[in-house]
N, CA, C and O atoms as a DFTB+ gen file, in Angstrom:
624 C
 N C O
     1  1     112.850      95.402     129.080
     2  2     111.507      96.302     128.990
     3  2     110.416      95.531     128.669
     4  3     110.466      94.713     127.751
     5  1     109.347      95.727     129.396
     6  2     108.138      94.978     128.953
     7  2     106.870      96.042     129.108
     8  3     106.802      96.984     129.897
     9  1     105.972      95.655     128.213
    10  2     104.663      96.434     128.212
    11  2     103.625      95.450     128.478
    12  3     103.852      94.244     128.389
    13  1     102.484      95.933     128.804
    14  2     101.308      95.027     129.134
    15  2     100.178      95.457     128.220
    16  3     100.010      96.643     127.933
    17  1      99.387      94.459     127.755
    18  2      98.188      94.862     126.954
    19  2      96.914      94.803     127.927
    20  3      96.563      93.753     128.464
    21  1      96.327      95.892     128.086
    22  2      95.124      95.970     128.905
    23  2      93.888      96.256     128.146
    24  3      93.855      97.204     127.361
    25  1      92.875      95.488     128.340
    26  2      91.645      95.763     127.532
    27  2      91.336      97.302     127.616
    28  3      91.337      97.864     128.711
    29  1      91.087      97.936     126.518
    30  2      90.611      99.225     126.387
    31  2      89.328      99.519     127.189
    32  3      88.432      98.675     127.158
    33  1      89.166     100.660     127.912
    34  2      88.083     100.910     128.436
    35  2      87.256     101.865     127.640
    36  3      87.771     102.376     126.645
    37  1      86.021     102.162     127.974
    38  2      85.060     103.031     127.102
    39  2      85.663     104.438     126.838
    40  3      85.624     105.007     125.747
    41  1      86.215     104.920     127.954
    42  2      86.824     106.402     127.751
    43  2      87.955     106.333     126.763
    44  3      87.993     107.154     125.847
    45  1      88.827     105.459     126.882
    46  2      89.987     105.344     126.046
    47  2      89.543     104.950     124.641
    48  3      90.201     105.329     123.673
    49  1      88.500     104.237     124.503
    50  2      88.016     103.851     123.136
    51  2      87.455     105.126     122.501
    52  3      87.744     105.371     121.330
    53  1      86.707     105.916     123.169
    54  2      86.120     107.085     122.545
    55  2      87.192     108.051     122.111
    56  3      87.099     108.665     121.048
    57  1      88.281     108.191     122.991
    58  2      89.429     109.046     122.526
    59  2      90.031     108.461     121.216
    60  3      90.203     109.134     120.201
    61  1      90.331     107.163     121.336
    62  2      90.899     106.494     120.114
    63  2      90.178     106.549     118.821
    64  3      90.730     106.801     117.750
    65  1      88.924     106.301     118.973
    66  2      88.050     106.123     117.726
    67  2      88.203     107.184     116.602
    68  3      88.639     106.953     115.474
    69  1      87.795     108.339     117.063
    70  2      87.894     109.650     116.105
    71  2      89.211     109.791     115.550
    72  3      89.337     109.916     114.331
    73  1      90.298     109.782     116.387
    74  2      91.641     110.060     116.032
    75  2      92.171     108.939     115.022
    76  3      92.907     109.152     114.058
    77  1      91.679     107.758     115.408
    78  2      92.130     106.554     114.506
    79  2      91.483     106.710     113.061
    80  3      92.113     106.381     112.055
    81  1      90.346     107.165     113.013
    82  2      89.558     107.205     111.700
    83  2      90.412     108.353     110.835
    84  3      90.711     108.194     109.652
    85  1      90.718     109.407     111.538
    86  2      91.434     110.474     110.848
    87  2      92.942     110.103     110.529
    88  3      93.471     110.605     109.537
    89  1      93.612     109.277     111.310
    90  2      94.886     108.818     110.977
    91  2      94.856     107.816     109.797
    92  3      95.719     107.806     108.919
    93  1      93.829     106.999     109.840
    94  2      93.734     105.956     108.760
    95  2      93.315     106.705     107.293
    96  3      93.750     106.376     106.189
    97  1      92.467     107.672     107.544
    98  2      92.200     108.535     106.236
    99  2      93.447     109.100     105.690
   100  3      93.713     108.991     104.493
   101  1      94.292     109.756     106.603
   102  2      95.463     110.263     106.191
   103  2      96.500     109.345     105.606
   104  3      97.220     109.710     104.676
   105  1      96.574     108.156     106.152
   106  2      97.525     107.051     105.603
   107  2      97.136     106.714     104.144
   108  3      97.985     106.521     103.273
   109  1      95.711     106.652     103.915
   110  2      95.262     106.303     102.681
   111  2      95.471     107.547     101.572
   112  3      95.662     107.255     100.392
   113  1      95.433     108.703     101.931
   114  2      95.702     109.779     101.287
   115  2      97.376     109.804     100.809
   116  3      97.776     109.997      99.661
   117  1      98.169     109.569     101.953
   118  2      99.454     109.557     101.696
   119  2      99.891     108.443     100.784
   120  3     100.839     108.629     100.021
   121  1      99.246     107.286     100.821
   122  2      99.568     106.170     100.037
   123  2      99.059     106.325      98.525
   124  3      99.373     105.550      97.621
   125  1      98.218     107.451      98.384
   126  2      97.701     107.716      97.048
   127  2      96.475     106.905      96.762
   128  3      96.114     106.772      95.593
   129  1      95.783     106.333      97.781
   130  2      94.685     105.537      97.457
   131  2      93.325     106.347      97.474
   132  3      92.359     105.978      96.807
   133  1      93.308     107.423      98.240
   134  2      92.042     108.171      98.337
   135  2      92.391     109.617      98.166
   136  3      93.533     109.970      98.461
   137  1      91.513     110.499      97.715
   138  2      91.695     111.915      97.713
   139  2      91.367     112.553      99.084
   140  3      90.630     111.946      99.861
   141  1      91.853     113.672      99.384
   142  2      91.699     114.344     100.697
   143  2      90.212     114.541     100.889
   144  3      89.723     114.358     102.004
   145  1      89.517     114.881      99.925
   146  2      87.991     115.343     100.176
   147  2      87.216     114.118     100.457
   148  3      86.159     114.293     101.063
   149  1      87.538     112.912     100.134
   150  2      86.825     111.704     100.391
   151  2      87.275     110.801     101.488
   152  3      86.522     109.955     101.970
   153  1      88.488     110.978     101.878
   154  2      89.210     110.051     102.727
   155  2      88.458     109.905     104.154
   156  3      88.199     108.780     104.582
   157  1      88.130     111.018     104.846
   158  2      87.624     110.836     106.193
   159  2      86.272     110.062     106.159
   160  3      85.987     109.220     107.011
   161  1      85.451     110.402     105.113
   162  2      84.089     109.674     105.036
   163  2      84.378     108.203     104.740
   164  3      83.685     107.337     105.275
   165  1      85.390     107.882     103.894
   166  2      85.564     106.476     103.586
   167  2      86.163     105.750     104.799
   168  3      85.778     104.641     105.171
   169  1      87.077     106.419     105.350
   170  2      87.520     105.700     106.644
   171  2      86.471     105.525     107.684
   172  3      86.297     104.428     108.215
   173  1      85.759     106.589     107.992
   174  2      84.563     106.362     109.089
   175  2      83.751     105.293     108.631
   176  3      83.413     104.458     109.470
   177  1      83.343     105.151     107.360
   178  2      82.398     104.051     106.913
   179  2      83.097     102.735     107.192
   180  3      82.452     101.826     107.714
   181  1      84.391     102.571     106.873
   182  2      84.999     101.163     107.202
   183  2      85.045     100.964     108.720
   184  3      84.763      99.860     109.188
   185  1      85.349     101.866     109.413
   186  2      85.370     101.696     110.990
   187  2      84.004     101.412     111.467
   188  3      83.851     100.554     112.337
   189  1      82.934     102.094     110.950
   190  2      81.593     101.652     111.380
   191  2      81.193     100.221     110.980
   192  3      80.461      99.530     111.689
   193  1      81.720      99.804     109.790
   194  2      81.426      98.440     109.444
   195  2      82.093      97.461     110.266
   196  3      81.523      96.422     110.600
   197  1      83.394      97.769     110.644
   198  2      84.308      96.879     111.404
   199  2      83.914      96.792     112.838
   200  3      83.962      95.721     113.443
   201  1      83.525      97.908     113.392
   202  2      83.268      98.108     114.890
   203  2      81.812      98.541     115.193
   204  3      81.611      99.509     115.927
   205  1      80.785      97.835     114.638
   206  2      79.545      98.367     114.782
   207  2      78.943      98.558     116.198
   208  3      78.096      99.397     116.504
   209  1      79.527      97.630     117.020
   210  2      79.108      97.683     118.495
   211  2      80.369      98.166     119.394
   212  3      80.542      97.777     120.549
   213  1      81.174      99.011     118.753
   214  2      82.277      99.580     119.462
   215  2      83.152      98.559     120.246
   216  3      83.486      97.515     119.685
   217  1      83.524      98.818     121.490
   218  2      84.259      97.741     122.265
   219  2      83.588      96.399     122.319
   220  3      84.260      95.402     122.583
   221  1      82.356      96.322     122.096
   222  2      81.715      95.032     122.288
   223  2      81.461      94.303     121.002
   224  3      80.681      93.351     120.996
   225  1      82.084      94.701     119.896
   226  2      81.973      94.082     118.748
   227  2      82.658      92.610     118.804
   228  3      83.745      92.412     119.345
   229  1      81.984      91.739     118.259
   230  2      82.276      90.318     118.392
   231  2      83.482      90.183     117.572
   232  3      83.562      90.696     116.455
   233  1      84.538      89.414     118.179
   234  2      85.711      88.918     117.478
   235  2      86.840      90.096     117.426
   236  3      87.911      89.926     116.842
   237  1      86.510      91.250     118.063
   238  2      87.551      92.327     118.011
   239  2      87.833      92.603     119.462
   240  3      86.972      92.678     120.339
   241  1      89.190      92.753     119.631
   242  2      89.801      93.097     120.998
   243  2      90.604      94.407     120.879
   244  3      91.541      94.470     120.083
   245  1      90.290      95.356     121.580
   246  2      91.142      96.685     121.558
   247  2      91.833      96.800     122.998
   248  3      91.257      96.694     124.081
   249  1      93.121      97.027     122.784
   250  2      93.950      97.098     123.967
   251  2      94.694      98.464     124.150
   252  3      95.192      99.077     123.206
   253  1      94.719      98.828     125.276
   254  2      95.671      99.960     125.605
   255  2      97.101      99.377     125.885
   256  3      97.245      98.451     126.684
   257  1      98.085      99.901     125.254
   258  2      99.380      99.438     125.514
   259  2     100.010     100.205     126.708
   260  3     100.115     101.431     126.723
   261  1     100.396      99.434     127.647
   262  2     100.726     100.122     128.983
   263  2     102.190      99.832     129.349
   264  3     102.647      98.690     129.308
   265  1     102.884     100.871     129.696
   266  2     104.256     100.662     130.335
   267  2     104.056     101.256     131.774
   268  3     103.846     102.451     131.986
   269  1     104.139     100.357     132.666
   270  2     103.858     100.690     134.020
   271  2     102.346     101.099     134.195
   272  3     101.451     100.352     133.799
   273  1     102.106     102.236     134.766
   274  2     100.730     102.719     134.722
   275  2     100.306     103.706     133.681
   276  3      99.226     104.297     133.722
   277  1     101.222     103.859     132.730
   278  2     101.103     104.841     131.662
   279  2     100.546     104.183     130.295
   280  3     101.023     103.126     129.882
   281  1      99.615     104.796     129.684
   282  2      99.244     104.314     128.436
   283  2     100.078     104.839     127.493
   284  3     100.237     106.060     127.461
   285  1     100.701     104.041     126.632
   286  2     101.656     104.549     125.647
   287  2     101.210     104.313     124.295
   288  3     101.916     104.745     123.384
   289  1     100.060     103.644     124.004
   290  2      99.517     103.272     122.679
   291  2      98.341     102.433     122.622
   292  3      97.755     102.021     123.623
   293  1      98.000     102.182     121.391
   294  2      96.853     101.218     121.224
   295  2      97.023     100.052     120.267
   296  3      97.809     100.127     119.323
   297  1      96.350      99.065     120.488
   298  2      96.374      97.890     119.571
   299  2      95.009      97.272     119.327
   300  3      94.299      96.951     120.280
   301  1      94.649      97.108     118.132
   302  2      93.263      96.423     117.707
   303  2      93.593      95.201     116.941
   304  3      94.222      95.196     115.883
   305  1      93.082      94.078     117.606
   306  2      93.181      92.733     117.130
   307  2      91.790      92.188     116.715
   308  3      90.820      92.290     117.467
   309  1      91.729      91.646     115.580
   310  2      90.584      90.777     115.204
   311  2      90.892      89.355     115.207
   312  3      91.917      88.965     114.649
   313  1      90.089      88.535     115.791
   314  2      90.343      87.011     115.926
   315  2      89.273      86.330     115.183
   316  3      88.103      86.609     115.442
   317  1      89.563      85.473     114.294
   318  2      88.740      84.636     113.411
   319  2      89.307      83.186     113.397
   320  3      90.495      82.904     113.556
   321  1      88.279      82.295     113.181
   322  2      88.745      80.953     112.954
   323  2      88.853      80.695     111.361
   324  3      87.994      81.044     110.551
   325  1      89.946      80.087     111.081
   326  2      90.243      79.773     109.633
   327  2      90.929      78.422     109.611
   328  3      91.950      78.188     110.256
   329  1      90.249      77.457     108.754
   330  2      90.796      76.166     108.618
   331  2      91.103      75.526     109.917
   332  3      92.202      75.002     110.097
   333  1      90.218      75.542     110.800
   334  2      90.401      74.740     112.128
   335  2      91.503      75.507     113.022
   336  3      92.093      74.919     113.929
   337  1      91.712      76.703     112.742
   338  2      92.805      77.422     113.544
   339  2      92.365      78.883     113.764
   340  3      91.690      79.500     112.940
   341  1      92.815      79.413     114.981
   342  2      92.511      80.812     115.190
   343  2      93.555      81.675     114.514
   344  3      94.751      81.383     114.543
   345  1      93.105      82.673     113.945
   346  2      93.997      83.681     113.414
   347  2      93.715      85.088     113.858
   348  3      92.556      85.500     113.906
   349  1      94.725      85.824     114.178
   350  2      94.525      87.222     114.512
   351  2      94.997      88.032     113.472
   352  3      95.976      87.730     112.790
   353  1      94.248      89.183     113.308
   354  2      94.681      90.198     112.313
   355  2      94.697      91.544     113.172
   356  3      93.764      91.863     113.909
   357  1      95.868      92.306     112.996
   358  2      96.123      93.536     113.643
   359  2      95.605      94.576     112.731
   360  3      96.181      94.838     111.676
   361  1      94.468      95.207     113.139
   362  2      93.792      96.252     112.354
   363  2      94.564      97.695     112.626
   364  3      94.671      98.615     111.815
   365  1      95.001      97.656     113.793
   366  2      95.750      98.919     114.143
   367  2      96.710      98.732     115.292
   368  3      96.392      98.058     116.272
   369  1      97.925      99.344     115.173
   370  2      98.868      99.357     116.398
   371  2      99.460     100.659     116.091
   372  3      99.767     101.060     114.968
   373  1      99.612     101.394     117.408
   374  2     100.068     102.808     117.254
   375  2     100.600     103.042     118.642
   376  3      99.925     102.823     119.648
   377  1     101.849     103.499     118.661
   378  2     102.477     104.002     119.847
   379  2     102.357     105.686     119.915
   380  3     102.460     106.326     118.869
   381  1     102.181     106.222     120.931
   382  2     102.000     107.676     121.054
   383  2     103.433     108.117     120.532
   384  3     104.445     107.448     120.737
   385  1     103.408     109.324     119.832
   386  2     104.505     109.853     119.078
   387  2     105.733     110.013     119.948
   388  3     106.854     109.832     119.473
   389  1     105.529     110.373     121.305
   390  2     106.769     110.606     122.043
   391  2     107.267     109.259     122.635
   392  3     108.298     109.237     123.309
   393  1     106.559     108.156     122.394
   394  2     107.064     106.819     122.858
   395  2     107.811     106.003     121.814
   396  3     108.358     104.945     122.122
   397  1     107.835     106.505     120.554
   398  2     108.467     105.778     119.418
   399  2     110.021     105.854     119.617
   400  3     110.581     106.759     120.236
   401  1     110.634     104.817     119.032
   402  2     112.045     104.795     119.099
   403  2     112.594     104.442     120.412
   404  3     113.777     104.692     120.645
   405  1     111.849     103.885     121.287
   406  2     112.393     103.574     122.652
   407  2     112.380     101.960     122.910
   408  3     112.727     101.464     123.981
   409  1     111.941     101.229     121.807
   410  2     111.838      99.722     121.970
   411  2     110.529      99.216     122.377
   412  3     110.358      98.008     122.540
   413  1     109.509     100.148     122.565
   414  2     108.205      99.772     122.863
   415  2     107.484      98.987     121.723
   416  3     106.676      98.117     122.049
   417  1     107.721      99.236     120.432
   418  2     107.154      98.534     119.363
   419  2     107.477      97.010     119.385
   420  3     106.602      96.164     119.201
   421  1     108.804      96.707     119.626
   422  2     109.177      95.365     119.759
   423  2     108.502      94.786     121.026
   424  3     107.946      93.690     120.957
   425  1     108.534      95.490     122.181
   426  2     107.917      94.932     123.374
   427  2     106.528      94.681     123.120
   428  3     106.052      93.650     123.597
   429  1     105.768      95.479     122.421
   430  2     104.400      95.261     122.245
   431  2     104.170      94.032     121.345
   432  3     103.287      93.217     121.611
   433  1     104.913      93.922     120.361
   434  2     104.782      92.682     119.525
   435  2     104.995      91.439     120.419
   436  3     104.242      90.468     120.337
   437  1     105.957      91.487     121.209
   438  2     106.297      90.332     122.130
   439  2     105.038      90.067     122.993
   440  3     104.565      88.937     123.111
   441  1     104.517      91.171     123.593
   442  2     103.323      91.032     124.409
   443  2     102.041      90.386     123.767
   444  3     101.265      89.611     124.325
   445  1     101.980      90.850     122.514
   446  2     100.866      90.387     121.559
   447  2     101.081      88.932     121.340
   448  3     100.097      88.192     121.369
   449  1     102.283      88.439     121.119
   450  2     102.455      87.018     120.859
   451  2     102.141      86.263     122.001
   452  3     101.524      85.203     121.896
   453  1     102.530      86.738     123.143
   454  2     102.212      86.043     124.599
   455  2     100.697      85.962     124.628
   456  3     100.170      84.870     124.840
   457  1      99.934      87.091     124.419
   458  2      98.479      87.016     124.354
   459  2      97.912      85.938     123.457
   460  3      97.077      85.108     123.819
   461  1      98.480      86.037     122.179
   462  2      97.974      85.151     121.096
   463  2      98.062      83.519     121.472
   464  3      97.230      82.672     121.143
   465  1      99.350      83.286     122.287
   466  2      99.583      81.935     122.567
   467  2      98.527      81.526     123.679
   468  3      97.980      80.424     123.629
   469  1      98.262      82.415     124.655
   470  2      97.305      82.259     125.738
   471  2      95.825      82.062     125.214
   472  3      94.964      81.485     125.878
   473  1      95.637      82.544     124.086
   474  2      94.369      82.414     123.455
   475  2      94.173      81.482     122.290
   476  3      93.208      81.457     121.526
   477  1      95.358      80.642     122.278
   478  2      95.462      79.600     121.252
   479  2      95.255      80.176     119.704
   480  3      94.651      79.577     118.814
   481  1      95.822      81.330     119.602
   482  2      95.869      82.030     118.223
   483  2      97.128      81.405     117.525
   484  3      98.211      81.385     118.111
   485  1      96.971      80.915     116.311
   486  2      97.999      80.150     115.621
   487  2      98.827      80.988     114.621
   488  3      99.890      80.591     114.143
   489  1      98.257      82.174     114.344
   490  2      98.847      83.026     113.325
   491  2      98.520      84.494     113.595
   492  3      97.421      84.763     114.082
   493  1      99.339      85.401     113.332
   494  2      98.935      86.828     113.505
   495  2      99.310      87.451     112.178
   496  3     100.452      87.216     111.784
   497  1      98.561      88.177     111.462
   498  2      98.841      88.889     110.241
   499  2      98.417      90.391     110.503
   500  3      97.708      90.772     111.434
   501  1      98.947      91.126     109.571
   502  2      98.754      92.612     109.527
   503  2      98.918      93.189     108.210
   504  3      99.378      92.550     107.263
   505  1      98.521      94.469     108.142
   506  2      98.823      95.349     106.806
   507  2      99.723      96.441     107.348
   508  3      99.649      96.927     108.477
   509  1     100.604      96.769     106.369
   510  2     101.431      97.920     106.746
   511  2     101.652      98.698     105.379
   512  3     102.059      98.116     104.374
   513  1     101.362     100.032     105.411
   514  2     101.520     100.912     104.257
   515  2     103.026     100.943     103.916
   516  3     103.868     100.932     104.815
   517  1     103.358     100.981     102.607
   518  2     104.662     100.739     102.140
   519  2     105.496     101.962     102.636
   520  3     106.694     101.840     102.892
   521  1     104.799     103.195     102.771
   522  2     105.610     104.342     103.226
   523  2     106.012     104.355     104.596
   524  3     106.805     105.202     105.008
   525  1     105.477     103.400     105.391
   526  2     105.932     103.260     106.862
   527  2     107.005     102.327     107.014
   528  3     106.808     101.206     107.484
   529  1     108.243     102.767     106.606
   530  2     109.392     101.985     106.498
   531  2     109.860     101.455     107.893
   532  3     110.372     100.344     108.037
   533  1     109.646     102.324     108.885
   534  2     110.179     101.972     110.335
   535  2     109.211     100.660     110.827
   536  3     109.713      99.659     111.338
   537  1     107.912     100.797     110.622
   538  2     107.135      99.647     110.927
   539  2     107.485      98.361     110.102
   540  3     107.718      97.305     110.690
   541  1     107.519      98.451     108.816
   542  2     107.928      97.337     108.026
   543  2     109.167      96.752     108.541
   544  3     109.221      95.535     108.718
   545  1     110.159      97.500     108.796
   546  2     111.389      96.898     109.321
   547  2     111.313      96.181     110.708
   548  3     111.997      95.188     110.960
   549  1     110.458      96.734     111.568
   550  2     110.113      96.014     112.908
   551  2     109.470      94.758     112.506
   552  3     109.983      93.720     112.925
   553  1     108.455      94.686     111.781
   554  2     107.751      93.536     111.481
   555  2     108.655      92.524     110.917
   556  3     108.548      91.359     111.303
   557  1     109.551      92.859     110.027
   558  2     110.466      91.928     109.417
   559  2     111.395      91.305     110.471
   560  3     111.651      90.102     110.527
   561  1     111.861      92.227     111.280
   562  2     112.793      91.812     112.424
   563  2     112.047      90.772     113.414
   564  3     112.658      89.872     113.991
   565  1     110.710      90.989     113.540
   566  2     109.974      90.111     114.450
   567  2     109.614      88.775     113.768
   568  3     108.975      87.947     114.417
   569  1     109.963      88.533     112.577
   570  2     109.689      87.380     111.808
   571  2     108.492      87.288     110.965
   572  3     108.057      86.220     110.533
   573  1     107.918      88.560     110.722
   574  2     106.716      88.699     109.706
   575  2     107.203      88.508     108.391
   576  3     108.284      89.028     108.114
   577  1     106.606      87.861     107.539
   578  2     106.893      87.683     106.066
   579  2     105.878      88.276     105.137
   580  3     104.699      87.951     105.281
   581  1     106.216      89.081     104.237
   582  2     105.255      89.574     103.194
   583  2     104.544      88.396     102.458
   584  3     105.152      87.436     101.986
   585  1     103.264      88.560     102.410
   586  2     102.527      87.408     101.511
   587  2     102.073      88.022     100.223
   588  3     101.649      87.284      99.333
   589  1     102.131      89.296     100.062
   590  2     101.936      89.809      98.786
   591  2     102.280      91.239      98.799
   592  3     102.579      91.828      99.838
   593  1     102.234      91.848      97.529
   594  2     102.640      93.188      97.357
   595  2     101.577      93.818      96.390
   596  3     101.152      93.256      95.380
   597  1     101.216      95.021      96.820
   598  2     100.416      95.914      95.836
   599  2     101.462      96.804      95.330
   600  3     102.305      97.273      96.094
   601  1     101.446      97.061      94.064
   602  2     102.497      97.929      93.439
   603  2     101.679      98.987      92.482
   604  3     100.619      98.692      91.930
   605  1     102.295     100.194      92.374
   606  2     101.627     101.007      91.378
   607  2     102.749     101.917      90.882
   608  3     103.769     102.100      91.545
   609  1     102.533     102.460      89.733
   610  2     103.390     103.534      89.122
   611  2     102.658     104.611      88.732
   612  3     101.749     104.469      87.915
   613  1     102.964     105.810      89.264
   614  2     102.366     107.171      88.966
   615  2     102.760     107.562      87.583
   616  3     103.947     107.588      87.258
   617  1     101.787     107.870      86.749
   618  2     102.216     108.278      85.319
   619  2     101.976     109.817      85.151
   620  3     102.381     110.404      84.148
   621  1     101.281     110.477      86.199
   622  2     101.162     111.814      85.936
   623  2     101.198     112.536      87.134
   624  3     101.106     113.763      87.119
């Protein structure tokens, strides 16, 4: 099974953008970082800072994840130079709900690694919310190692 990463077009970006902001806000609420009343505005502000020029934002590449001719998800990668190497950071990776559990996540990570090698990217990093156990397990299986942990204890 293989998937392809295709540069996102403007129409796909517009569909992705608002739903991604809402999903990001929801993840922060679920993680206990933000309250529901503030979450969307905070998420929107972060997206506006990260992607001020949309698809044309320097050092950011947004992909549609393709299986055959069907779009099955999205991937957002930031590429920066650090210590004389190129590093990629996955800001977002999402498969459509009906495409999960079919092996496309692993196939997407393999396609990303192939893209990274073709672009001379030496390292790929990402953030995963602790409550997303399925994603955490996939990333570990793919060879990603935790570099730090944020921990908290709810007292009330």
